[in-house]
Structures are given as structure tokens and as C-alpha cells.
Coordinates of N, CA and C in Angstrom, one line a residue:
X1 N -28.8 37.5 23.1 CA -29.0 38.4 24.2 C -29.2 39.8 23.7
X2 N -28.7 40.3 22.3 CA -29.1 41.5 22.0 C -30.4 41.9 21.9
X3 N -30.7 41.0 20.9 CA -32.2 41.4 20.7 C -33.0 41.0 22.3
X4 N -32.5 40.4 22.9 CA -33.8 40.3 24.0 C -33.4 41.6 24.8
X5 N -32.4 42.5 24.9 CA -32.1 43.6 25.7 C -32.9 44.9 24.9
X6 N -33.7 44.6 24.1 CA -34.4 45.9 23.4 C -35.2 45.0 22.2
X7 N -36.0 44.6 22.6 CA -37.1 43.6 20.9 C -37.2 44.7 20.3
X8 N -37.2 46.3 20.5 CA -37.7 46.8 19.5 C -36.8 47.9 18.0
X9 N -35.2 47.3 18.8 CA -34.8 47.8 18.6 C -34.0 47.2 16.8
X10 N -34.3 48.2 16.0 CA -34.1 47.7 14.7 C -32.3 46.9 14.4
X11 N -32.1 47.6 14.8 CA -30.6 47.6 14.3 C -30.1 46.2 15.3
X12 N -30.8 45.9 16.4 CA -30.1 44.7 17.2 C -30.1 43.9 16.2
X13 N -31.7 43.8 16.1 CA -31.7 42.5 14.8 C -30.9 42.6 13.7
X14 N -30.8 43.5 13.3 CA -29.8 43.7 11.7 C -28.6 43.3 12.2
X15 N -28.2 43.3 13.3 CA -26.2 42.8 14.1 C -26.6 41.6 14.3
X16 N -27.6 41.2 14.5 CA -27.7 39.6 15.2 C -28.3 38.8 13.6
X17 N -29.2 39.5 12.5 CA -29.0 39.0 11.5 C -27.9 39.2 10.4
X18 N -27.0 39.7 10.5 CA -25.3 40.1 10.0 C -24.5 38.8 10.8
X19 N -25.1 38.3 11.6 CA -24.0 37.4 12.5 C -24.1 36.0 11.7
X20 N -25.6 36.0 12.0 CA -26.2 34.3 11.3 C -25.5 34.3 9.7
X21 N -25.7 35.4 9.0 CA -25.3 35.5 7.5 C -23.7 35.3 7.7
X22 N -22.9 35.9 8.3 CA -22.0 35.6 8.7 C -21.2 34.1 8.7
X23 N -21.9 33.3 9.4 CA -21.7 32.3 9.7 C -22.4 31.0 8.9
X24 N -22.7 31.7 7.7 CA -24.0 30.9 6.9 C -25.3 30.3 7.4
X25 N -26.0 30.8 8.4 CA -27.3 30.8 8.8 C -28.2 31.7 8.1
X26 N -28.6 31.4 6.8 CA -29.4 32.2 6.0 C -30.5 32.1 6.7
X27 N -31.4 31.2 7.2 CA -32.4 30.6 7.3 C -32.7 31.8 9.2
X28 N -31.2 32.0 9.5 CA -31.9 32.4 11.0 C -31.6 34.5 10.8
X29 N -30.8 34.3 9.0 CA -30.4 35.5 8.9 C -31.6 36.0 8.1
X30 N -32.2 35.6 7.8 CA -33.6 36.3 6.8 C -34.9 36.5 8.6
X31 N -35.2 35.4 8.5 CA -35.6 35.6 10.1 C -35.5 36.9 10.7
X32 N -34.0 37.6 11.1 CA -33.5 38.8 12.1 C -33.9 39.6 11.0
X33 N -33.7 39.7 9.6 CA -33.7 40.5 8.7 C -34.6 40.9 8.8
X34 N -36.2 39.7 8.7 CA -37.5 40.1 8.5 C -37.8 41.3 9.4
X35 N -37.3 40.3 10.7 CA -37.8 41.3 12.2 C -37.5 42.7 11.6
X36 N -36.2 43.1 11.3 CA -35.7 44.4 11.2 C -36.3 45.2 10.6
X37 N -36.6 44.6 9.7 CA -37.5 45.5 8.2 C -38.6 45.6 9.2
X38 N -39.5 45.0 9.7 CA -40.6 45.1 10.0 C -40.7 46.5 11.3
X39 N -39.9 46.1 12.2 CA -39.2 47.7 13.1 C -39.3 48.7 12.8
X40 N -38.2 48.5 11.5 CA -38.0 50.1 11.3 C -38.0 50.0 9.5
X41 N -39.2 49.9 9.0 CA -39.0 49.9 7.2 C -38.5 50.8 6.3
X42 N -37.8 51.5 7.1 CA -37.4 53.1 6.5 C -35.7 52.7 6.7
X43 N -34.7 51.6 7.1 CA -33.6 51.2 7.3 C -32.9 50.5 5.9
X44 N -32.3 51.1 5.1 CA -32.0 50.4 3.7 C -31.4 49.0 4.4
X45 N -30.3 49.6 4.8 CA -29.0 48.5 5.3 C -30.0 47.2 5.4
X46 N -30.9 47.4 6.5 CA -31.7 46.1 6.7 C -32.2 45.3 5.7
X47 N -32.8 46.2 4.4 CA -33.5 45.7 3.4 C -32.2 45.3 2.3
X48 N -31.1 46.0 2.5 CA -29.8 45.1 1.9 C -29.6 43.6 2.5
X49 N -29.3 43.6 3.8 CA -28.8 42.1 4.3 C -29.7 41.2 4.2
X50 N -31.1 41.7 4.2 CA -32.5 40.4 3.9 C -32.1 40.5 2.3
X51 N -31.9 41.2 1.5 CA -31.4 40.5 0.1 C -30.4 39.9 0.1
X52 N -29.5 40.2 0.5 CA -28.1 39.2 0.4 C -28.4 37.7 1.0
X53 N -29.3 37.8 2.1 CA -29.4 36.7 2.8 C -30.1 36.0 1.3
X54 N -31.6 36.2 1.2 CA -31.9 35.9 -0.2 C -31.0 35.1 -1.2
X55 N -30.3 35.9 -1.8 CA -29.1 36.0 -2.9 C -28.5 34.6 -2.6
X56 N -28.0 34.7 -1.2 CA -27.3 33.2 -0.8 C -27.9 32.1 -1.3
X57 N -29.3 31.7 -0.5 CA -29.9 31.0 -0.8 C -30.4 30.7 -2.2
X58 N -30.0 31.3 -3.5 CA -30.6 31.4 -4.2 C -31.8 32.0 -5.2
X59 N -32.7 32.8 -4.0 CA -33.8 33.3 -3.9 C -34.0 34.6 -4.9
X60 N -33.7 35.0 -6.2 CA -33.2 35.7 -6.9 C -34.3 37.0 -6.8
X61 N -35.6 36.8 -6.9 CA -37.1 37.5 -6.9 C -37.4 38.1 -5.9
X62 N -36.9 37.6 -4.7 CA -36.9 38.2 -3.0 C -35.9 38.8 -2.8
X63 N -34.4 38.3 -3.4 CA -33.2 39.4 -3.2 C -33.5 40.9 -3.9
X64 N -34.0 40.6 -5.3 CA -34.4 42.2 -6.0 C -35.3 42.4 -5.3
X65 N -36.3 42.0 -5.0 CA -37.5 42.9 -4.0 C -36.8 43.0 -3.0
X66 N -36.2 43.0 -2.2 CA -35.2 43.5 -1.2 C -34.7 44.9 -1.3
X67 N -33.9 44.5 -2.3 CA -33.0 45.5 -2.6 C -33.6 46.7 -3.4
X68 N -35.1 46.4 -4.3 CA -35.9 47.6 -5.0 C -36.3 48.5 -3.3
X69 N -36.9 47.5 -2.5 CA -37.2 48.2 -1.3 C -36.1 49.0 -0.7
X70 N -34.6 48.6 -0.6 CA -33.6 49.7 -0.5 C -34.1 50.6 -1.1
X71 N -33.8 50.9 -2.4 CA -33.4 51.8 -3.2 C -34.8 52.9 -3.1
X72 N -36.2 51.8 -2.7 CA -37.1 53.3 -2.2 C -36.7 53.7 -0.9
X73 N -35.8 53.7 -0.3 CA -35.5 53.7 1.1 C -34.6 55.1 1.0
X74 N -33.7 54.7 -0.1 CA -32.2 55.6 0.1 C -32.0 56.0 -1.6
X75 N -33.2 57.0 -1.9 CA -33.4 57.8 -3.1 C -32.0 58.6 -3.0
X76 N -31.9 58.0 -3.9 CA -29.9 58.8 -4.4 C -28.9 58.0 -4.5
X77 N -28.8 56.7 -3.2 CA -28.0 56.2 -2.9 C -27.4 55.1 -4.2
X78 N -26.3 54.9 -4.2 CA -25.8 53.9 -5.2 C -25.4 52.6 -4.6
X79 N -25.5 51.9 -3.4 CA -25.6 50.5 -2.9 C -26.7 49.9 -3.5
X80 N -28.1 50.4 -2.7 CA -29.0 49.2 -3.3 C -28.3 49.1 -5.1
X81 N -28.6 49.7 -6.1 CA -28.3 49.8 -7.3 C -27.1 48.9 -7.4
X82 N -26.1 48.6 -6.6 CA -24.9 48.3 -6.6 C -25.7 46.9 -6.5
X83 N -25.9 46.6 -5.4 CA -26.9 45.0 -4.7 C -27.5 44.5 -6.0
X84 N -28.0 45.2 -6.6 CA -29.6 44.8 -7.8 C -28.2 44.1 -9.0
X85 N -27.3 45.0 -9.5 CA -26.0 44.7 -10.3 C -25.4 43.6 -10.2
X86 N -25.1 43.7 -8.9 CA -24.7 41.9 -8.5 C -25.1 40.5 -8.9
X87 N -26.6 40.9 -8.3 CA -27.5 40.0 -8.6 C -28.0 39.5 -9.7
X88 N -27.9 40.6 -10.4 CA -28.5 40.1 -12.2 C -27.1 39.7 -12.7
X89 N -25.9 40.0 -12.1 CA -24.8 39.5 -12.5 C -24.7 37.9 -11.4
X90 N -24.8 37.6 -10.6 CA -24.7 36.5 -10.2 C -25.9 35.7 -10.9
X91 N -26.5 35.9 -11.7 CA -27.9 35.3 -12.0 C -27.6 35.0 -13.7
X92 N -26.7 35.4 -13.8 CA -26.2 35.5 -15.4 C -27.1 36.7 -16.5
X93 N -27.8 37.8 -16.2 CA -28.4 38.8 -16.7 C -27.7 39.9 -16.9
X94 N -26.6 39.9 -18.4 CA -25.4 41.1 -18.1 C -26.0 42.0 -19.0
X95 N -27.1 41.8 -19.5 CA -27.3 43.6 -19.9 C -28.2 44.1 -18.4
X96 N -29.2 43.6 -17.6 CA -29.6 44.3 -16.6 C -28.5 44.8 -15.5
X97 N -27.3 43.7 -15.7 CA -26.6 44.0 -14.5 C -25.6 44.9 -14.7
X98 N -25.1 45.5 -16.0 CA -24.7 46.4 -16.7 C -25.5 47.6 -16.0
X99 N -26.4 47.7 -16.5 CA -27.3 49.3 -16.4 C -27.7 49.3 -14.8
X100 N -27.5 48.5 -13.8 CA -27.7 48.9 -12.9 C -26.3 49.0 -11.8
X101 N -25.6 48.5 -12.6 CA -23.9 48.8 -12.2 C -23.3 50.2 -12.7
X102 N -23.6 50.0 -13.9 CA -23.2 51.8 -14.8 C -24.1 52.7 -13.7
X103 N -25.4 52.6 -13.3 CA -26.1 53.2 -12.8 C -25.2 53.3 -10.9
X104 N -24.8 52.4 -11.2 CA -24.3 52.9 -9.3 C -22.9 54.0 -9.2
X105 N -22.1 53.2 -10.6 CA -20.8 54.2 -10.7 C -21.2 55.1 -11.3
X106 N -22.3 55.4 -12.0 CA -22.4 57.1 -11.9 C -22.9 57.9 -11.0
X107 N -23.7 57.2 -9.8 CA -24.0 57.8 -8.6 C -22.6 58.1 -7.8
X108 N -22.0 57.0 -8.0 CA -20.4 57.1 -7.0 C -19.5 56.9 -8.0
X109 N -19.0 57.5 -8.3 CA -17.7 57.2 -9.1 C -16.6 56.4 -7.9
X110 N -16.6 56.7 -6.9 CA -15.6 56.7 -6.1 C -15.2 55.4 -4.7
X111 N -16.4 54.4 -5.3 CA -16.2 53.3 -4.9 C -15.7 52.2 -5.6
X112 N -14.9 51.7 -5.0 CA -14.0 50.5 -5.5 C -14.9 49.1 -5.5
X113 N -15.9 49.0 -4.8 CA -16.8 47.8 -5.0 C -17.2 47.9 -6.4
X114 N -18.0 48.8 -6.6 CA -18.6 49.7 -7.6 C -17.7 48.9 -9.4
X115 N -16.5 49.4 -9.1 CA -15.8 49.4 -10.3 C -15.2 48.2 -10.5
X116 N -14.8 47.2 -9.4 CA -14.6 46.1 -9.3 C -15.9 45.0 -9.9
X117 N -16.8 45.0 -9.9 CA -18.4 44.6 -10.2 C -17.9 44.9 -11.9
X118 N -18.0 46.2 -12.3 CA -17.8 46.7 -13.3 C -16.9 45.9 -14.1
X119 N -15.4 45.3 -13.7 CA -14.6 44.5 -14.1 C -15.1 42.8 -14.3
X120 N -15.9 42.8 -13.2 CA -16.5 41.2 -13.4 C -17.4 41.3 -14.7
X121 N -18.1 42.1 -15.0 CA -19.3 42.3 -15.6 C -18.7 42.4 -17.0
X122 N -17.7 43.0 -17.2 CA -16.9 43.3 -18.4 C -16.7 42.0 -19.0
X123 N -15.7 41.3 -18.2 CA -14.9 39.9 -18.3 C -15.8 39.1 -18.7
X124 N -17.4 39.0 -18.2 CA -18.0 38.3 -18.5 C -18.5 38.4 -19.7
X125 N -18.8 40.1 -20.4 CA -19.2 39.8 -21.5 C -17.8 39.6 -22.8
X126 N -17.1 39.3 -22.2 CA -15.3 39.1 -23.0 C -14.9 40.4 -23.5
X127 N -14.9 41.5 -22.6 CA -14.1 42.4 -23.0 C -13.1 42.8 -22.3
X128 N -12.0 41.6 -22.2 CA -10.6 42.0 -21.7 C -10.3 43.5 -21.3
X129 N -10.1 44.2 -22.5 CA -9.9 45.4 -21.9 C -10.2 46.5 -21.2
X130 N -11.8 46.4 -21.1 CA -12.7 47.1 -20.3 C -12.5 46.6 -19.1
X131 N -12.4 45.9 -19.1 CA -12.4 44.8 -17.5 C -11.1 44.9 -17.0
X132 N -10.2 45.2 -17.8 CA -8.5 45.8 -17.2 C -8.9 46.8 -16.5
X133 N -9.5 47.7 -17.6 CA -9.9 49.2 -16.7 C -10.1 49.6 -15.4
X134 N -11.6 48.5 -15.9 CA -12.0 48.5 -14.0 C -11.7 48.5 -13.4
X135 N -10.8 46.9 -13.2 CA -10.0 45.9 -12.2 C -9.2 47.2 -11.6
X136 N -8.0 47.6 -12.8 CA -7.0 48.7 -12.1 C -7.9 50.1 -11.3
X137 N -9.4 50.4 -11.7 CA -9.5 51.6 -11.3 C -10.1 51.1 -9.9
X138 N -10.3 50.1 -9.6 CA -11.1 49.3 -8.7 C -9.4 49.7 -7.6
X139 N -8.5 48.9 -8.0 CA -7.8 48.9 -7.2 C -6.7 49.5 -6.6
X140 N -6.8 51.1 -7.7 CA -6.7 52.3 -7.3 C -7.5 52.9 -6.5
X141 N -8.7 53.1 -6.0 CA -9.8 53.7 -5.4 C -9.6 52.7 -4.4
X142 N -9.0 51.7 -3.9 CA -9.3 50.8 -2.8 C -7.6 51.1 -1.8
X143 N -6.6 51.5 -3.4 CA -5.6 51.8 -2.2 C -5.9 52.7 -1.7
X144 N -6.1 53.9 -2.5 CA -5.9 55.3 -1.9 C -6.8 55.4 -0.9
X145 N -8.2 54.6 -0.7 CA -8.5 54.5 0.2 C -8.4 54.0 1.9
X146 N -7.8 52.7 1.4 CA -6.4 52.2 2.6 C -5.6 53.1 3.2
X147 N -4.7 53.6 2.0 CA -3.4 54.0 2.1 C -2.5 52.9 2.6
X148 N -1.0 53.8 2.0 CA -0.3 53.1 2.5 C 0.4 53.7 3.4
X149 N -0.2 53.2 4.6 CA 0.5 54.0 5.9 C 1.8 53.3 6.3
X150 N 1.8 53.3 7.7 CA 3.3 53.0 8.0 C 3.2 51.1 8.4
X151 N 1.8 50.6 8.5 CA 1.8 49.2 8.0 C 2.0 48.6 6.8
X152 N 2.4 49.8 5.9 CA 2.7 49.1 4.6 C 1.6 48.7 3.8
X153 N 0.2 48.8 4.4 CA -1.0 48.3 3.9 C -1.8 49.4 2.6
X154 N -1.3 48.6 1.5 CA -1.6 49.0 0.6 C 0.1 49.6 -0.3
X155 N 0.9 49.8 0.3 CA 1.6 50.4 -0.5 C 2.8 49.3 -1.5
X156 N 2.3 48.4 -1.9 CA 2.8 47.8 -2.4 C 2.0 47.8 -3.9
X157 N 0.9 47.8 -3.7 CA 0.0 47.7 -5.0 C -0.3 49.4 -5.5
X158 N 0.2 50.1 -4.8 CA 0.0 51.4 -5.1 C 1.0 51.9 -6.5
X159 N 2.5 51.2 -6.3 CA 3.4 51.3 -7.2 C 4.1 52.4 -7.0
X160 N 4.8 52.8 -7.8 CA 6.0 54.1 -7.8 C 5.8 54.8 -7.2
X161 N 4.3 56.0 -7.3 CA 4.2 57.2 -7.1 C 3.6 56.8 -5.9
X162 N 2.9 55.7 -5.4 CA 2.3 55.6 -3.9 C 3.1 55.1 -2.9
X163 N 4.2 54.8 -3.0 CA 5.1 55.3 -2.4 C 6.0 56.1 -1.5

């Protein structure tokens, strides 16, 4: 019903193909995705979730063209970059998935996906203790960004001083 209350509207289809992906309907999430991109081709996000949708499927050549189309979308941004990282890391390619992960955490230092990625990428090429690094800076940057408020959420992993 979303999308029939506005067909032209980009972003319906990106909620309604975030739903299907969601629920593992790749097949109906690439579909909304297409729609989306085709709407409005200037929407990264959209040209993220038709990669991911991709990615699922296995579709490795359509996920990066996805996600290269982010990255002409959102000049600066360090997601798509982050997406492309993944992917050459889900694909087994850790020198490309390296330089395009190193490339997102120097765009953002200050994302915990970011550094977390960084820890997988490490481990994989067996460097224990780079991949400590990460993991811990990954999961410093994800408390402090929680916090630990008065649900407690987060302040257990925070340790002494977050407290």
C-alpha cells in the first residue's frame, strides 16, 4: 500500500524494498530497489540496499556496481566505501577489502561498523593483534555511542571509567 499511495515516490520503494530484504525477499528487494534508483538516481541509500540485496544473493559484480554508483552519489561519504569493504571481504579479496575499509575509516574515524569490519579483515589476514585493536575500538565507539544511560545499556562493556 505504500508504494501505491505515491508510485513516484523514491523513498516508498526503498521502505518497501528494506522490508522484502528484511524478511529475505531478495528477489522482491532488488525489484523495489530497482524501482527506487530509477525515481530518484541521485539517492545513495537506495543504490546501498540494491547492493546489499545483490550481496545476499551472491551477485558480487552488481553489488560493487551498486555500491560504485553510491559512492558517485555521496562524493565524501564513507558508507558506500564501507559496502565495497565488505564485499571484497565477504568475497574473500583482503587486499581490496583492506584499502577500501582503511579508506572508509579515514573518511570516519568515528564509526564503529567501520572499525569492527576492520577487526574482521585483520583476523582474517591472522593478525590477532590488529584485530584486538579494532574489535576494542569498534566497541568503544559503539558504547559511547549508546551510552550507558539509566537502562544500563551499554554500561557494562564500557568498564570502570564508563561507569
Amino acid at each position: 500500500r505504500l508504494v501505491d499511495s505515491d508510485p513516484r515516490d523514491s523513498l516508498a520503494w526503498f521502505a518497501v524494498g528494506s522490508y522484502y530484504y528484511l524478511i529475505r525477499r531478495y528477489d522482491l528487494a532488488q525489484r523495489h530497489f530497482s524501482r527506487a534508483t530509477r525515481l530518484d538516481p541521485g539517492r545513495a541509500e537506495c543504490w546501498i540496499g540494491f547492493g546489499c540485496s545483490f550481496a545476499a544473493c551472491d551477485e558480487s559484480d552488481q553489488a560493487l556496481a551498486s555500491f560504485r554508483a553510491a559512492q558517485n552519489k555521496l562524493r565524501g561519504g564513507h558508507v558506500p566505501l564501507l559496502y565495497m569493504g565488505m564485499e571484497y571481504l565477504r568475497t574473500n579479496h583482503l587486499s581490496l577489502a583492506g584499502h577500501f575499509l582503511r579508506g572508509a575509516q579515514e573518511t570516519d574515524p568515528s564509526d564503529p561498523l567501520v572499525c569492527n569490519e576492520l577487526g574482521v579483515w585483520s583476523s582474517r589476514r591472522g593478525d590477532d593483534e590488529d584485530a584486538a585493536f579494532w574489535s576494542a575500538r569498534a566497541l568503544r565507539l559503539h558504547v559511547s555511542y549508546v551510552g550507558g544511560g539509566p537502562d544500563g545499556c551499554g554500561s557494562a562493556l564500557a568498564g570502570p571509567e564508563g561507569s
